[in-house]
C-alpha cells in the first residue's frame, strides 16, 4: 500500500513554485499577490485562511488578508471585491466560503473578475473547465490531480467514482477525471445523496474519491481490493482528549480501508495540503497571465 503523502507532495510542488517565483520577480520586478477575504470568525475558515496566507509567504508571494464582521452588508463586500478587481497590484482574489446566510455566495463569486478568480468558482471558469479550455481549476480537485501526477497513478480507462457533487470539489473533480488529460481519461460515476445503490457502485471503483463531508463514511465493505482511495473529507469532530478539543476526520475509515487499498491519502496530511498547492499554482498563473505567460 502506498501512502499518498500530502506533506511530501505539496512540499515538492511548493519548491517548484518558489524557484519559478524568484525568476519571475527578477524579470518583472513585481511580487505575485493574493488577496484573501474572510467574513466572520468561523474556526475552520480562520484556520484555512491563515494557512493560505502563511503558504503564500513561504513561496515568496505577497498576501493581504481582508477581514469583515459577520454582519457586514453584502454591498460592502461586493464593493471591496470591485476595488480588488481594479487594483493592478492584486493577481488573485479569494473569498473564503461559507459566507453568512444574508450574503449571496453566487453574487460574490460572480463579482470577482474571472481573471483573478484563483478559486476557479466563477461560472466563466467552471464553464471553461467543462469545455476543456484553459481556466482556473478549483484548488482541491487541482490538488488531487497534482497528487495523482506526483505518484504517477495510472488513470486512463479506469473507473473513477466520486462521492459528492459540490461546485468546490465533487463536480469539478468528476470533470477533470473524465477529461482528456494525462491523469484523466477515466470513466466517471458521480454519486450523491439520492444515489440508491452507493455501496455497489463504490465496489466497482478503481479510483474512489470521497468528498461528502461525513466522517468515516467509506468502510472496507465498500472498497474493491487494490483501489486507489482519495479522501477529501476534513471534518472537525469533538474530542475532549485532543489539545484543541477536536480532531480532524476524513470521509474514509482509514484503518480498515487502508488494508484493501493500493494507495490511499491520510487525513490529516493528505488532500488538505494539496488544496493549498493548487491555490498557489493558480495564483502564480494569474500573475503570469499579466505578462501573457
Ligand atoms: N471553503 C471550503 N473550501 C474552500 C476553497 O477551496 N476556497 C474557498 N474560498 N472557500 C472554501
CSV table of C-alpha atoms and ligand atoms in Angstrom, one decimal:
chain,number,residue,atom,x,y,z
A,1,UNK,CA,0.0,0.0,0.0
A,2,UNK,CA,1.3,3.4,-1.0
A,3,UNK,CA,0.6,6.3,1.4
A,4,UNK,CA,-0.2,9.3,-0.8
A,5,UNK,CA,1.6,11.9,1.3
A,6,UNK,CA,0.3,15.4,1.0
A,7,UNK,CA,3.2,16.8,3.0
A,8,UNK,CA,5.8,15.4,0.7
A,9,UNK,CA,3.8,16.2,-2.5
A,10,UNK,CA,2.8,19.7,-1.5
A,11,UNK,CA,6.4,20.4,-0.5
A,12,UNK,CA,7.7,19.3,-3.9
A,13,UNK,CA,5.1,21.5,-5.7
A,14,UNK,CA,5.8,24.5,-3.5
A,15,UNK,CA,9.6,24.2,-4.1
A,16,UNK,CA,9.0,24.5,-7.8
A,17,UNK,CA,6.6,27.4,-7.3
A,18,UNK,CA,9.2,29.1,-5.1
A,19,UNK,CA,12.0,28.7,-7.7
A,20,UNK,CA,9.8,30.0,-10.6
A,21,UNK,CA,8.6,32.9,-8.4
A,22,UNK,CA,12.2,34.1,-7.8
A,23,UNK,CA,12.9,34.1,-11.5
A,24,UNK,CA,9.7,35.9,-12.3
A,25,UNK,CA,10.2,38.6,-9.7
A,26,UNK,CA,13.6,39.2,-11.1
A,27,UNK,CA,12.3,39.5,-14.6
A,28,UNK,CA,9.1,41.6,-13.9
A,29,UNK,CA,10.1,43.5,-10.7
A,30,UNK,CA,6.8,42.7,-9.1
A,31,UNK,CA,5.7,40.1,-6.5
A,32,UNK,CA,2.7,37.8,-7.0
A,33,UNK,CA,-0.1,39.0,-4.7
A,34,UNK,CA,-3.1,37.1,-3.3
A,35,UNK,CA,-5.9,38.9,-1.6
A,36,UNK,CA,-8.0,36.8,0.8
A,37,UNK,CA,-11.3,37.9,2.3
A,38,UNK,CA,-12.7,36.4,5.4
A,39,UNK,CA,-16.1,37.2,6.7
A,40,UNK,CA,-16.9,36.4,10.4
A,41,UNK,CA,-14.8,34.1,12.6
A,42,UNK,CA,-15.8,30.5,11.8
A,43,UNK,CA,-13.0,28.4,13.3
A,44,UNK,CA,-12.3,26.2,10.3
A,45,UNK,CA,-12.3,29.1,7.9
A,46,UNK,CA,-9.9,31.1,10.2
A,47,UNK,CA,-7.5,28.1,10.1
A,48,UNK,CA,-7.7,27.6,6.3
A,49,UNK,CA,-7.2,31.3,5.5
A,50,UNK,CA,-4.3,31.6,8.0
A,51,UNK,CA,-2.7,28.6,6.3
A,52,UNK,CA,-3.2,30.1,2.8
A,53,UNK,CA,-1.6,33.4,3.9
A,54,UNK,CA,1.4,31.5,5.5
A,55,UNK,CA,1.9,29.4,2.5
A,56,UNK,CA,1.9,32.5,0.2
A,57,UNK,CA,4.8,33.9,2.3
A,58,UNK,CA,6.7,30.6,2.1
A,59,UNK,CA,6.8,30.6,-1.7
A,60,UNK,CA,7.6,34.3,-2.0
A,61,UNK,CA,4.1,35.8,-2.7
A,62,UNK,CA,2.6,38.8,-1.1
A,63,UNK,CA,-0.7,38.2,0.6
A,64,UNK,CA,-3.4,40.5,2.0
A,65,UNK,CA,-6.0,39.3,4.5
A,66,UNK,CA,-9.1,41.5,4.5
A,67,UNK,CA,-11.5,40.8,7.4
A,68,UNK,CA,-15.1,41.7,7.8
A,69,UNK,CA,-17.5,41.3,10.7
A,70,UNK,CA,-20.1,38.5,10.3
A,71,UNK,CA,-22.9,41.1,9.9
A,72,UNK,CA,-21.3,43.1,7.1
A,73,UNK,CA,-23.7,44.4,4.5
A,74,UNK,CA,-23.4,42.4,1.2
A,75,UNK,CA,-22.8,45.6,-0.8
A,76,UNK,CA,-19.7,46.5,1.3
A,77,UNK,CA,-18.2,43.1,0.5
A,78,UNK,CA,-19.1,43.5,-3.2
A,79,UNK,CA,-17.5,47.0,-3.3
A,80,UNK,CA,-14.3,45.6,-1.8
A,81,UNK,CA,-14.2,42.9,-4.4
A,82,UNK,CA,-14.6,45.5,-7.2
A,83,UNK,CA,-11.8,47.6,-5.6
A,84,UNK,CA,-9.5,44.5,-5.7
A,85,UNK,CA,-10.6,43.7,-9.3
A,86,UNK,CA,-9.4,47.2,-10.2
A,87,UNK,CA,-6.1,47.0,-8.2
A,88,UNK,CA,-3.3,46.2,-10.6
A,89,UNK,CA,-1.1,45.0,-7.8
A,90,UNK,CA,-3.5,42.2,-6.9
A,91,UNK,CA,-3.3,39.0,-9.0
A,92,UNK,CA,-5.6,36.6,-7.2
A,93,UNK,CA,-8.8,37.2,-5.1
A,94,UNK,CA,-10.5,34.6,-2.9
A,95,UNK,CA,-13.4,34.9,-0.6
A,96,UNK,CA,-13.4,32.1,2.0
A,97,UNK,CA,-16.7,30.1,2.0
A,98,UNK,CA,-19.1,29.5,3.6
A,99,UNK,CA,-20.5,33.1,3.9
A,100,UNK,CA,-23.2,34.2,6.4
A,101,UNK,CA,-26.7,33.4,5.2
A,102,UNK,CA,-27.6,37.1,4.4
A,103,UNK,CA,-24.9,37.2,1.7
A,104,UNK,CA,-25.4,35.6,-1.7
A,105,UNK,CA,-22.4,33.4,-2.5
A,106,UNK,CA,-23.4,33.4,-6.1
A,107,UNK,CA,-23.3,37.2,-6.3
A,108,UNK,CA,-20.0,37.3,-4.5
A,109,UNK,CA,-18.4,34.8,-6.8
A,110,UNK,CA,-19.7,36.4,-10.0
A,111,UNK,CA,-18.4,39.8,-8.8
A,112,UNK,CA,-14.8,38.5,-8.8
A,113,UNK,CA,-13.0,39.2,-12.1
A,114,UNK,CA,-12.7,35.7,-13.7
A,115,UNK,CA,-9.1,36.5,-14.5
A,116,UNK,CA,-8.4,36.9,-10.7
A,117,UNK,CA,-10.7,34.0,-9.6
A,118,UNK,CA,-7.9,31.7,-8.3
A,119,UNK,CA,-10.6,29.5,-6.6
A,120,UNK,CA,-12.0,28.7,-10.0
A,121,UNK,CA,-15.5,29.2,-8.7
A,122,UNK,CA,-16.7,31.8,-11.2
A,123,UNK,CA,-19.2,30.4,-13.8
A,124,UNK,CA,-16.8,31.5,-16.6
A,125,UNK,CA,-14.0,29.3,-15.2
A,126,UNK,CA,-16.4,26.5,-14.4
A,127,UNK,CA,-17.7,26.6,-18.0
A,128,UNK,CA,-14.2,26.7,-19.4
A,129,UNK,CA,-13.2,23.7,-17.3
A,130,UNK,CA,-16.2,21.7,-18.7
A,131,UNK,CA,-15.2,22.6,-22.3
A,132,UNK,CA,-11.5,21.7,-21.7
A,133,UNK,CA,-10.4,25.3,-22.1
A,134,UNK,CA,-7.6,26.9,-20.1
A,135,UNK,CA,-9.1,28.0,-16.8
A,136,UNK,CA,-8.5,28.3,-13.1
A,137,UNK,CA,-9.3,24.8,-11.6
A,138,UNK,CA,-10.8,24.7,-8.1
A,139,UNK,CA,-7.9,24.2,-5.7
A,140,UNK,CA,-9.0,20.9,-4.1
A,141,UNK,CA,-9.6,18.9,-7.3
A,142,UNK,CA,-6.5,20.5,-8.8
A,143,UNK,CA,-4.5,19.4,-5.8
A,144,UNK,CA,-5.8,15.8,-6.2
A,145,UNK,CA,-4.7,15.8,-9.8
A,146,UNK,CA,-1.2,17.0,-8.7
A,147,UNK,CA,-1.1,14.2,-6.2
A,148,UNK,CA,-2.1,11.6,-8.9
A,149,UNK,CA,0.7,13.1,-11.1
A,150,UNK,CA,3.3,13.0,-8.3
A,151,UNK,CA,2.7,9.3,-7.6
A,152,UNK,CA,2.2,8.5,-11.3
A,153,UNK,CA,-1.1,6.8,-10.6
A,154,UNK,CA,-2.4,5.4,-13.9
A,155,UNK,CA,-6.0,6.7,-14.6
A,156,UNK,CA,-6.6,6.1,-18.3
A,157,UNK,CA,-9.5,3.7,-18.8
A,158,UNK,CA,-10.1,3.3,-15.1
A,159,UNK,CA,-13.4,3.6,-13.4
A,160,UNK,CA,-13.4,6.6,-11.0
A,161,UNK,CA,-16.3,7.0,-8.6
A,162,UNK,CA,-16.8,10.4,-7.0
A,163,UNK,CA,-19.0,10.7,-3.9
A,164,UNK,CA,-20.2,14.3,-3.7
A,165,UNK,CA,-21.3,16.8,-6.3
A,166,UNK,CA,-20.4,20.2,-4.8
A,167,UNK,CA,-19.1,23.0,-7.1
A,168,UNK,CA,-16.0,23.2,-4.9
A,169,UNK,CA,-14.9,19.5,-5.1
A,170,UNK,CA,-17.1,16.7,-6.5
A,171,UNK,CA,-18.4,18.3,-9.7
A,172,UNK,CA,-15.0,19.7,-11.0
A,173,UNK,CA,-13.3,16.5,-9.8
A,174,UNK,CA,-15.6,14.4,-12.0
A,175,UNK,CA,-14.9,16.7,-15.0
A,176,UNK,CA,-11.1,16.6,-14.6
A,177,UNK,CA,-11.0,12.8,-14.2
A,178,UNK,CA,-13.1,12.3,-17.3
A,179,UNK,CA,-11.2,14.9,-19.4
A,180,UNK,CA,-8.6,14.1,-22.0
A,181,UNK,CA,-5.7,14.9,-19.6
A,182,UNK,CA,-2.5,13.0,-18.7
A,183,UNK,CA,-4.1,11.9,-15.4
A,184,UNK,CA,-7.7,11.9,-16.7
A,185,UNK,CA,-9.4,9.7,-19.3
A,186,UNK,CA,-11.4,7.8,-16.6
A,187,UNK,CA,-14.9,6.6,-16.9
A,188,UNK,CA,-16.5,8.6,-14.1
A,189,UNK,CA,-19.6,7.9,-11.9
A,190,UNK,CA,-20.7,10.7,-9.7
A,191,UNK,CA,-22.8,9.7,-6.6
A,192,UNK,CA,-24.7,11.9,-4.2
A,193,UNK,CA,-27.4,11.8,-1.5
A,194,UNK,CA,-30.0,10.4,-3.9
A,195,UNK,CA,-27.9,7.6,-5.3
A,196,UNK,CA,-29.7,4.4,-4.2
A,197,UNK,CA,-27.1,1.7,-4.6
A,198,UNK,CA,-24.0,3.6,-3.5
A,199,UNK,CA,-22.2,0.6,-2.0
A,200,UNK,CA,-22.4,-1.5,-5.2
A,201,UNK,CA,-21.1,1.5,-7.2
A,202,UNK,CA,-18.2,2.2,-4.9
A,203,UNK,CA,-17.3,-1.5,-5.1
A,204,UNK,CA,-16.7,-1.0,-8.8
A,205,UNK,CA,-14.3,1.9,-8.3
A,206,UNK,CA,-10.7,1.6,-9.4
A,207,UNK,CA,-10.3,5.1,-8.0
A,208,UNK,CA,-12.6,6.3,-5.2
A,209,UNK,CA,-12.9,10.0,-4.3
A,210,UNK,CA,-14.8,10.6,-1.1
A,211,UNK,CA,-16.0,14.2,-0.9
A,212,UNK,CA,-19.2,14.2,1.0
A,213,UNK,CA,-18.1,15.5,4.4
A,214,UNK,CA,-19.3,12.6,6.5
A,215,UNK,CA,-16.5,11.3,8.8
A,216,UNK,CA,-15.6,7.6,8.4
A,217,UNK,CA,-18.4,7.1,5.8
A,218,UNK,CA,-16.4,4.9,3.4
A,219,UNK,CA,-16.0,1.4,5.1
A,220,UNK,CA,-13.9,-1.5,3.9
A,221,UNK,CA,-17.0,-3.4,2.6
A,222,UNK,CA,-17.5,-0.5,0.1
A,223,UNK,CA,-14.0,-0.8,-1.4
A,224,UNK,CA,-12.6,-3.1,-4.1
A,225,UNK,CA,-9.2,-4.8,-3.4
A,226,UNK,CA,-6.4,-2.7,-4.9
A,227,UNK,CA,-8.5,0.5,-5.3
A,228,UNK,CA,-6.9,4.0,-5.1
A,229,UNK,CA,-8.6,5.9,-2.3
A,230,UNK,CA,-8.6,9.7,-2.2
A,231,UNK,CA,-10.2,11.2,1.0
A,232,UNK,CA,-11.2,14.8,0.6
A,233,UNK,CA,-13.1,15.0,3.9
A,234,UNK,CA,-11.9,17.3,6.7
A,235,UNK,CA,-14.5,17.5,9.4
A,236,UNK,CA,-13.8,18.7,12.9
A,237,UNK,CA,-15.1,16.0,15.4
A,238,UNK,CA,-15.3,16.9,19.1
A,239,UNK,CA,-12.7,15.1,21.1
A,240,UNK,CA,-12.1,16.2,24.7
A,241,UNK,CA,-8.8,14.4,24.8
A,242,UNK,CA,-7.4,16.4,22.0
A,243,UNK,CA,-5.5,19.6,22.7
A,244,UNK,CA,-7.8,21.9,20.6
A,245,UNK,CA,-10.9,20.0,21.7
A,246,UNK,CA,-11.5,18.4,18.3
A,247,UNK,CA,-9.8,16.1,15.8
A,248,UNK,CA,-9.8,16.3,12.0
A,249,UNK,CA,-11.6,13.3,10.4
A,250,UNK,CA,-11.7,12.2,6.8
A,251,UNK,CA,-14.7,10.6,4.9
A,252,UNK,CA,-12.8,7.3,4.9
A,253,UNK,CA,-12.4,4.8,7.8
A,254,UNK,CA,-8.6,4.8,7.2
A,255,UNK,CA,-7.6,1.9,9.5
A,256,UNK,CA,-9.9,-0.6,7.8
A,257,UNK,CA,-9.8,0.7,4.3
A,258,UNK,CA,-6.1,1.1,4.0
A,259,UNK,CA,-5.7,-2.8,4.2
A,260,UNK,CA,-7.6,-3.1,0.9
A,261,UNK,CA,-6.3,-0.1,-0.9
A,262,UNK,CA,-3.3,0.0,-3.3
A,263,UNK,CA,-2.8,3.7,-2.4
A,264,UNK,CA,-4.6,6.0,0.0
A,265,UNK,CA,-4.5,9.6,1.2
A,266,UNK,CA,-4.4,10.1,5.0
A,267,UNK,CA,-6.4,12.7,6.9
A,268,UNK,CA,-4.8,15.0,8.1
A,269,UNK,CA,-1.7,15.1,5.9
A,270,UNK,CA,-3.3,14.3,2.6
A,271,UNK,CA,-5.6,16.3,0.2
A,272,UNK,CA,-5.9,19.3,2.6
A,273,UNK,CA,-2.3,20.3,2.0
A,274,UNK,CA,-2.7,19.7,-1.8
A,275,UNK,CA,-5.5,22.3,-1.8
A,276,UNK,CA,-3.0,24.9,-0.8
A,277,UNK,CA,-0.6,23.8,-3.5
A,278,UNK,CA,-3.4,24.1,-6.1
A,279,UNK,CA,-4.3,27.6,-4.9
A,280,UNK,CA,-0.6,28.7,-5.1
A,281,UNK,CA,-0.3,27.4,-8.6
A,282,UNK,CA,-3.5,29.2,-9.7
A,283,UNK,CA,-2.2,32.5,-8.1
A,284,UNK,CA,1.1,32.1,-9.9
A,285,UNK,CA,-0.8,31.5,-13.2
A,286,UNK,CA,-2.9,34.6,-12.5
A,287,UNK,CA,0.3,36.7,-12.1
A,288,UNK,CA,1.9,35.2,-15.3
A,289,UNK,CA,-1.2,35.9,-17.3
A,290,UNK,CA,-0.5,39.6,-16.8
A,291,UNK,CA,2.6,39.1,-18.9
A,292,UNK,CA,0.9,36.8,-21.4
A,293,UNK,CA,2.9,33.8,-20.0
B,1,LIG,N1,-14.3,26.7,1.6
B,1,LIG,C1,-14.0,25.4,1.5
B,1,LIG,N2,-13.1,25.2,0.6
B,1,LIG,C2,-12.9,26.4,0.0
B,1,LIG,C3,-12.0,26.8,-1.0
B,1,LIG,O1,-11.3,26.0,-1.7
B,1,LIG,N3,-12.0,28.1,-1.3
B,1,LIG,C4,-12.7,29.0,-0.6
B,1,LIG,N4,-12.7,30.3,-1.0
B,1,LIG,N5,-13.6,28.6,0.3
B,1,LIG,C5,-13.6,27.3,0.7
